[in-house]
Amino acid sequence: MAQAYMTETGSGGSGPERRGPRLRRLWDKWRGDRGIWRRGLILAALALLLALVMLLHAQIPNRIGNLGSLTETFLPWLGLFVPVLLVLALVRKSASALIAVLLPAIVWLNLFGGLLVGRTGSGGDLTVATHNVNAENPDPSGTARDVAASGADVVALEELTATAVPTYEKAMAATYRYHSVQGTVGLWSKYPLTGTRPVDIKLGWTRAMRATVTTPDGGVAVYVAHLPSVRVKLEAGFTARQRDRSADALGEAIADEPLKRVVLLGDLNGTMNDRALNGVTSQMRSTQGAAGSGFGFSWPASFPMARIDQIMVKGVEPVTSWTLPETTSDHLPIAARVKVAATGS
């Protein structure tokens, strides 16, 4: 009588056994390597330098080409060097470098880790949006319709040209009953606007305005601003002197605002990390930082690298903040929902 015998084939049951000895052999090999601590000292030094730059960014002087502000503008991107250094440390089989890479990783997570965790909430009673529409926008009508379709109660537009204003007014008239254009900035609202006036940000022409939006829960002072552009030049560094003066002037105007509930919408040509905007950022909260998910980069639209478009609040509670889909502008529009009721008067 023939007997059949079954034998196990394959590696299903031996996988962990094989991986275990392999890891032990690798550990034994590294443990027996006398140069493991001496190799990669340059990599370790670079990791320490990276950690110090991120940790002490506020101490980097602006006297030479506004180097401090330039570093702070792109500060989140310094985290990309961490995995690069980690791979190099592994290739070099350097324990010193591996341990040193932990420092910039910890600093980066301390600075920006909170942005990776969604903080969005529910509720709120006022939705606001802002968009730098680009003076050379080839389709202003389409851009206006896209922003109006966001469902925002209040919309701020920056970089308006005299020839394009009628197009924006026509495209948004069906959604927004009230609006005001001051110089190159404008505000569209579903609720009445009063106290509308330009705000002097020391430019010689109007790129900022203020209005009271009378919501069902009371008046909110809404500021719209487009601060001067900045440039990175080889011979001059990060040229932002005019932007910095305008930011200080805007901060003074907001500080003097009699209403307790204030919303700032606009293109500030700077990030929340940029110390040059302290006149504004020291007294207001970013909706993205308080209630957003991710970094919310808004510029350039083709490959966003920085959030220079901002929604900031004082006396109202951010509920959620997000980036809207791309239009034909070189900026992405952004939006936020806030709670006005029972937060001030």
Tab-separated table of C-alpha atoms in Angstrom:
chain	number	residue	atom	x	y	z
A	1	MET	CA	0.000	0.000	0.000
A	2	ALA	CA	1.484	3.261	-1.073
A	3	GLN	CA	1.755	5.986	1.479
A	4	ALA	CA	1.782	9.653	0.665
A	5	TYR	CA	3.890	12.019	2.680
A	6	MET	CA	3.304	15.779	2.714
A	7	THR	CA	6.220	18.110	3.268
A	8	GLU	CA	6.094	21.842	3.866
A	9	THR	CA	7.644	23.940	1.175
A	10	GLY	CA	8.261	27.647	0.859
A	11	SER	CA	9.552	30.126	3.398
A	12	GLY	CA	6.323	31.083	5.118
A	13	GLY	CA	7.335	29.667	8.465
A	14	SER	CA	11.028	30.462	8.273
A	15	GLY	CA	10.777	34.176	7.490
A	16	PRO	CA	11.104	35.465	11.078
A	17	GLU	CA	13.846	32.937	11.796
A	18	ARG	CA	15.851	34.154	8.813
A	19	ARG	CA	15.318	37.809	9.550
A	20	GLY	CA	16.287	37.377	13.184
A	21	PRO	CA	19.760	35.945	12.522
A	22	ARG	CA	20.296	38.507	9.769
A	23	LEU	CA	19.613	41.418	12.090
A	24	ARG	CA	21.785	39.834	14.782
A	25	ARG	CA	24.630	39.382	12.318
A	26	LEU	CA	24.290	43.032	11.255
A	27	TRP	CA	24.298	44.151	14.900
A	28	ASP	CA	27.298	41.964	15.697
A	29	LYS	CA	29.102	43.348	12.666
A	30	TRP	CA	28.470	46.967	13.725
A	31	ARG	CA	29.255	46.218	17.357
A	32	GLY	CA	32.560	44.741	16.387
A	33	ASP	CA	33.464	47.683	14.146
A	34	ARG	CA	35.949	49.811	16.058
A	35	GLY	CA	35.515	52.766	13.680
A	36	ILE	CA	31.777	53.036	14.101
A	37	TRP	CA	32.108	56.034	16.426
A	38	ARG	CA	34.971	57.714	14.580
A	39	ARG	CA	33.421	57.676	11.110
A	40	GLY	CA	30.917	60.286	10.000
A	41	LEU	CA	32.038	63.071	12.295
A	42	ILE	CA	31.458	65.621	9.525
A	43	LEU	CA	27.918	64.293	9.067
A	44	ALA	CA	27.371	64.556	12.808
A	45	ALA	CA	28.597	68.155	12.756
A	46	LEU	CA	26.224	68.983	9.876
A	47	ALA	CA	23.322	67.449	11.796
A	48	LEU	CA	24.162	69.542	14.853
A	49	LEU	CA	24.422	72.680	12.693
A	50	LEU	CA	21.027	71.952	11.145
A	51	ALA	CA	19.493	71.527	14.589
A	52	LEU	CA	21.000	74.815	15.773
A	53	VAL	CA	19.753	76.731	12.705
A	54	MET	CA	16.190	75.538	13.311
A	55	LEU	CA	16.339	75.960	17.070
A	56	LEU	CA	17.965	79.413	17.022
A	57	HIS	CA	16.476	80.791	13.797
A	58	ALA	CA	15.269	83.890	15.617
A	59	GLN	CA	18.899	84.729	16.439
A	60	ILE	CA	20.067	84.732	12.818
A	61	PRO	CA	20.722	88.427	12.082
A	62	ASN	CA	18.858	90.371	9.412
A	63	ARG	CA	21.641	92.908	9.026
A	64	ILE	CA	23.166	90.993	6.119
A	65	GLY	CA	20.617	90.624	3.330
A	66	ASN	CA	17.755	89.855	5.743
A	67	LEU	CA	19.211	86.374	6.120
A	68	GLY	CA	17.109	85.687	9.198
A	69	SER	CA	13.814	86.407	7.430
A	70	LEU	CA	14.880	84.367	4.410
A	71	THR	CA	15.658	81.377	6.647
A	72	GLU	CA	12.353	81.732	8.465
A	73	THR	CA	10.381	81.935	5.225
A	74	PHE	CA	11.472	78.457	4.188
A	75	LEU	CA	12.114	77.056	7.674
A	76	PRO	CA	9.839	73.974	7.306
A	77	TRP	CA	11.821	72.821	4.273
A	78	LEU	CA	14.977	72.409	6.352
A	79	GLY	CA	13.405	69.193	7.583
A	80	LEU	CA	14.159	67.622	4.202
A	81	PHE	CA	17.829	67.473	5.185
A	82	VAL	CA	17.043	65.087	8.051
A	83	PRO	CA	16.315	61.971	5.928
A	84	VAL	CA	19.267	62.843	3.666
A	85	LEU	CA	21.607	62.916	6.657
A	86	LEU	CA	20.048	59.725	7.997
A	87	VAL	CA	20.714	57.826	4.761
A	88	LEU	CA	24.285	59.123	4.617
A	89	ALA	CA	24.848	58.077	8.236
A	90	LEU	CA	23.630	54.561	7.443
A	91	VAL	CA	25.834	54.361	4.357
A	92	ARG	CA	28.828	55.492	6.399
A	93	LYS	CA	27.884	53.073	9.197
A	94	SER	CA	28.410	55.887	11.663
A	95	ALA	CA	26.839	55.623	15.111
A	96	SER	CA	27.914	59.189	15.892
A	97	ALA	CA	26.064	60.570	12.864
A	98	LEU	CA	22.973	58.451	13.527
A	99	ILE	CA	22.658	59.773	17.060
A	100	ALA	CA	23.326	63.361	15.932
A	101	VAL	CA	20.570	63.175	13.286
A	102	LEU	CA	18.055	62.647	16.085
A	103	LEU	CA	18.591	66.241	17.226
A	104	PRO	CA	17.350	68.089	14.091
A	105	ALA	CA	14.535	65.545	13.793
A	106	ILE	CA	13.368	66.350	17.335
A	107	VAL	CA	13.691	70.115	16.792
A	108	TRP	CA	11.730	69.982	13.517
A	109	LEU	CA	8.957	67.919	15.105
A	110	ASN	CA	8.802	70.357	18.000
A	111	LEU	CA	8.420	73.283	15.593
A	112	PHE	CA	6.092	71.783	13.012
A	113	GLY	CA	4.877	68.415	14.239
A	114	GLY	CA	1.616	69.941	15.411
A	115	LEU	CA	0.786	70.964	11.843
A	116	LEU	CA	0.892	67.340	10.750
A	117	VAL	CA	-1.982	66.510	13.097
A	118	GLY	CA	-5.365	67.672	11.854
A	119	ARG	CA	-6.845	70.300	14.179
A	120	THR	CA	-9.949	71.035	12.165
A	121	GLY	CA	-13.174	71.317	14.098
A	122	SER	CA	-16.849	71.651	13.299
A	123	GLY	CA	-19.309	74.465	13.659
A	124	GLY	CA	-18.488	78.113	13.276
A	125	ASP	CA	-20.715	80.859	11.911
A	126	LEU	CA	-18.582	82.837	9.440
A	127	THR	CA	-16.562	81.583	6.466
A	128	VAL	CA	-13.912	83.883	5.006
A	129	ALA	CA	-11.590	83.533	2.039
A	130	THR	CA	-8.769	85.489	0.461
A	131	HIS	CA	-7.054	85.309	-2.898
A	132	ASN	CA	-4.282	87.201	-4.654
A	133	VAL	CA	-5.825	87.042	-8.114
A	134	ASN	CA	-2.675	88.175	-9.977
A	135	ALA	CA	-2.741	91.403	-11.963
A	136	GLU	CA	-1.957	89.419	-15.137
A	137	ASN	CA	-4.666	86.816	-14.585
A	138	PRO	CA	-5.839	85.596	-18.026
A	139	ASP	CA	-9.306	84.626	-16.741
A	140	PRO	CA	-10.497	87.006	-14.009
A	141	SER	CA	-14.134	86.024	-14.521
A	142	GLY	CA	-13.370	82.341	-14.018
A	143	THR	CA	-11.242	83.079	-10.959
A	144	ALA	CA	-14.039	85.134	-9.427
A	145	ARG	CA	-16.565	82.352	-9.993
A	146	ASP	CA	-14.208	79.773	-8.479
A	147	VAL	CA	-13.723	81.806	-5.319
A	148	ALA	CA	-17.438	82.592	-5.015
A	149	ALA	CA	-18.188	78.868	-5.336
A	150	SER	CA	-16.193	78.253	-2.139
A	151	GLY	CA	-19.253	79.233	-0.129
A	152	ALA	CA	-17.399	81.952	1.764
A	153	ASP	CA	-19.504	84.673	3.389
A	154	VAL	CA	-16.702	87.211	3.016
A	155	VAL	CA	-14.070	87.248	0.269
A	156	ALA	CA	-10.994	89.450	-0.023
A	157	LEU	CA	-9.185	89.887	-3.332
A	158	GLU	CA	-5.751	91.389	-3.822
A	159	GLU	CA	-3.808	92.644	-6.843
A	160	LEU	CA	-6.868	94.032	-8.572
A	161	THR	CA	-6.306	96.185	-11.640
A	162	ALA	CA	-8.599	99.027	-12.704
A	163	THR	CA	-9.453	97.248	-15.946
A	164	ALA	CA	-10.265	93.938	-14.240
A	165	VAL	CA	-12.375	95.304	-11.367
A	166	PRO	CA	-15.619	95.514	-13.433
A	167	THR	CA	-15.151	91.869	-14.421
A	168	TYR	CA	-14.798	90.756	-10.806
A	169	GLU	CA	-17.756	92.887	-9.757
A	170	LYS	CA	-19.987	91.377	-12.434
A	171	ALA	CA	-18.896	87.787	-11.763
A	172	MET	CA	-19.451	88.047	-7.991
A	173	ALA	CA	-22.576	90.215	-7.952
A	174	ALA	CA	-24.986	87.277	-7.813
A	175	THR	CA	-23.357	85.853	-4.664
A	176	TYR	CA	-22.273	88.966	-2.798
A	177	ARG	CA	-24.629	91.892	-2.334
A	178	TYR	CA	-22.081	94.167	-0.699
A	179	HIS	CA	-18.579	95.038	-1.824
A	180	SER	CA	-15.945	97.732	-1.729
A	181	VAL	CA	-12.746	98.205	-3.714
A	182	GLN	CA	-9.980	100.399	-2.336
A	183	GLY	CA	-6.995	100.777	-4.637
A	184	THR	CA	-5.792	97.298	-5.566
A	185	VAL	CA	-7.669	95.382	-2.848
A	186	GLY	CA	-11.356	94.598	-2.491
A	187	LEU	CA	-13.850	93.025	-0.121
A	188	TRP	CA	-17.030	91.167	-1.096
A	189	SER	CA	-19.599	90.226	1.550
A	190	LYS	CA	-23.006	88.627	1.993
A	191	TYR	CA	-23.464	90.914	4.993
A	192	PRO	CA	-23.584	94.724	5.100
A	193	LEU	CA	-20.332	96.679	5.072
A	194	THR	CA	-19.862	99.891	7.007
A	195	GLY	CA	-16.915	102.022	8.023
A	196	THR	CA	-15.105	101.135	4.816
A	197	ARG	CA	-11.861	103.032	4.290
A	198	PRO	CA	-8.318	102.613	3.002
A	199	VAL	CA	-5.520	101.812	5.452
A	200	ASP	CA	-2.214	103.616	5.104
A	201	ILE	CA	0.642	101.094	5.051
A	202	LYS	CA	3.262	103.663	4.014
A	203	LEU	CA	3.406	102.895	0.295
A	204	GLY	CA	2.056	106.024	-1.301
A	205	TRP	CA	-0.851	104.153	-2.887
A	206	THR	CA	-3.655	102.004	-1.519
A	207	ARG	CA	-3.003	98.296	-0.956
A	208	ALA	CA	-4.907	97.840	2.299
A	209	MET	CA	-8.412	98.542	3.544
A	210	ARG	CA	-10.693	98.091	6.519
A	211	ALA	CA	-14.460	97.532	6.857
A	212	THR	CA	-16.958	96.463	9.482
A	213	VAL	CA	-18.894	93.364	8.416
A	214	THR	CA	-22.224	93.275	10.223
A	215	THR	CA	-22.801	89.556	10.744
A	216	PRO	CA	-25.905	88.112	12.456
A	217	ASP	CA	-23.731	87.789	15.570
A	218	GLY	CA	-22.427	91.348	15.523
A	219	GLY	CA	-19.809	93.499	13.869
A	220	VAL	CA	-16.396	92.177	12.839
A	221	ALA	CA	-13.583	94.444	11.679
A	222	VAL	CA	-12.138	92.933	8.506
A	223	TYR	CA	-8.801	94.120	7.167
A	224	VAL	CA	-7.565	93.326	3.683
A	225	ALA	CA	-3.885	93.850	2.928
A	226	HIS	CA	-1.364	93.192	0.203
A	227	LEU	CA	2.098	93.919	1.564
A	228	PRO	CA	4.960	94.732	-0.826
A	229	SER	CA	6.710	91.889	-2.580
A	230	VAL	CA	10.117	90.617	-1.530
A	231	ARG	CA	12.970	89.520	-3.748
A	232	VAL	CA	16.060	87.343	-3.362
A	233	LYS	CA	19.007	89.029	-5.086
A	234	LEU	CA	22.604	87.848	-5.255
A	235	GLU	CA	23.958	91.328	-4.592
A	236	ALA	CA	21.422	92.355	-1.962
A	237	GLY	CA	20.119	89.174	-0.362
A	238	PHE	CA	16.501	89.059	0.758
A	239	THR	CA	15.211	92.561	-0.049
A	240	ALA	CA	12.221	93.151	2.201
A	241	ARG	CA	12.707	96.587	3.750
A	242	GLN	CA	9.547	98.116	2.270
A	243	ARG	CA	7.520	95.024	3.183
A	244	ASP	CA	8.767	95.268	6.760
A	245	ARG	CA	7.764	98.944	7.085
A	246	SER	CA	4.321	98.214	5.696
A	247	ALA	CA	3.902	95.285	8.100
A	248	ASP	CA	4.673	97.569	11.044
A	249	ALA	CA	2.139	100.127	9.795
A	250	LEU	CA	-0.506	97.438	9.359
A	251	GLY	CA	0.191	96.143	12.857
A	252	GLU	CA	-0.285	99.639	14.295
A	253	ALA	CA	-3.612	100.043	12.484
A	254	ILE	CA	-4.889	96.715	13.836
A	255	ALA	CA	-3.689	97.559	17.350
A	256	ASP	CA	-5.715	100.801	17.197
A	257	GLU	CA	-8.867	99.021	15.983
A	258	PRO	CA	-11.752	99.789	18.380
A	259	LEU	CA	-13.661	96.566	17.679
A	260	LYS	CA	-12.563	93.508	19.630
A	261	ARG	CA	-13.306	91.040	16.848
A	262	VAL	CA	-10.842	91.404	13.989
A	263	VAL	CA	-10.081	89.325	10.893
A	264	LEU	CA	-7.110	89.994	8.616
A	265	LEU	CA	-7.203	88.639	5.065
A	266	GLY	CA	-4.507	89.059	2.466
A	267	ASP	CA	-1.176	88.439	0.877
A	268	LEU	CA	1.426	89.419	3.468
A	269	ASN	CA	4.386	88.227	1.400
A	270	GLY	CA	5.709	86.518	4.501
A	271	THR	CA	5.127	83.485	6.679
A	272	MET	CA	4.089	83.274	10.310
A	273	ASN	CA	7.695	82.383	11.174
A	274	ASP	CA	9.089	85.595	9.652
A	275	ARG	CA	10.050	87.929	12.497
A	276	ALA	CA	9.517	90.945	10.222
A	277	LEU	CA	5.757	90.405	10.556
A	278	ASN	CA	5.862	90.479	14.367
A	279	GLY	CA	3.898	93.728	14.421
A	280	VAL	CA	0.946	91.726	13.086
A	281	THR	CA	1.592	88.159	14.199
A	282	SER	CA	2.240	89.081	17.835
A	283	GLN	CA	-1.368	90.200	18.274
A	284	MET	CA	-3.247	87.785	15.983
A	285	ARG	CA	-3.617	84.031	15.461
A	286	SER	CA	-3.197	82.169	12.199
A	287	THR	CA	-6.283	80.101	11.390
A	288	GLN	CA	-4.055	77.542	9.688
A	289	GLY	CA	-1.812	77.193	12.717
A	290	ALA	CA	-4.750	77.027	15.107
A	291	ALA	CA	-7.263	74.949	13.161
A	292	GLY	CA	-5.716	73.799	9.896
A	293	SER	CA	-4.366	70.509	8.666
A	294	GLY	CA	-0.876	70.606	7.171
A	295	PHE	CA	1.193	73.626	6.219
A	296	GLY	CA	-1.372	75.198	3.892
A	297	PHE	CA	1.263	76.475	1.465
A	298	SER	CA	-0.254	78.956	-0.996
A	299	TRP	CA	2.565	80.122	-3.281
A	300	PRO	CA	3.527	79.520	-6.018
A	301	ALA	CA	0.354	77.779	-7.148
A	302	SER	CA	2.219	75.414	-9.484
A	303	PHE	CA	4.364	74.067	-6.621
A	304	PRO	CA	3.445	75.686	-3.295
A	305	MET	CA	6.501	76.242	-1.095
A	306	ALA	CA	5.361	78.859	1.424
A	307	ARG	CA	2.204	80.187	3.028
A	308	ILE	CA	2.495	83.896	2.318
A	309	ASP	CA	-1.271	84.355	2.026
A	310	GLN	CA	-2.774	84.581	5.482
A	311	ILE	CA	-6.030	84.531	7.404
A	312	MET	CA	-5.465	85.825	10.918
A	313	VAL	CA	-7.901	86.554	13.701
A	314	LYS	CA	-8.226	88.329	17.004
A	315	GLY	CA	-11.254	88.035	19.278
A	316	VAL	CA	-12.847	85.249	17.216
A	317	GLU	CA	-12.249	81.509	17.408
A	318	PRO	CA	-10.772	79.610	14.425
A	319	VAL	CA	-12.687	76.404	13.699
A	320	THR	CA	-11.125	75.119	10.501
A	321	SER	CA	-8.766	76.374	7.790
A	322	TRP	CA	-7.951	75.033	4.343
A	323	THR	CA	-6.538	75.753	0.887
A	324	LEU	CA	-8.927	76.106	-2.043
A	325	PRO	CA	-8.361	74.589	-5.516
A	326	GLU	CA	-6.029	76.301	-7.970
A	327	THR	CA	-7.326	79.083	-10.211
A	328	THR	CA	-5.557	80.885	-13.060
A	329	SER	CA	-3.628	82.987	-10.533
A	330	ASP	CA	-0.083	82.274	-9.363
A	331	HIS	CA	-1.392	82.029	-5.770
A	332	LEU	CA	-3.767	79.502	-4.264
A	333	PRO	CA	-6.885	80.899	-2.572
A	334	ILE	CA	-7.298	80.027	1.096
A	335	ALA	CA	-10.332	79.899	3.379
A	336	ALA	CA	-11.268	79.507	7.026
A	337	ARG	CA	-14.350	79.148	9.166
A	338	VAL	CA	-14.483	80.975	12.469
A	339	LYS	CA	-16.825	81.324	15.415
A	340	VAL	CA	-18.005	84.890	15.962
A	341	ALA	CA	-20.865	84.321	18.403
A	342	ALA	CA	-20.082	84.889	22.077
A	343	THR	CA	-16.454	85.790	21.402
A	344	GLY	CA	-16.494	89.545	21.827
A	345	SER	CA	-18.250	92.740	20.868
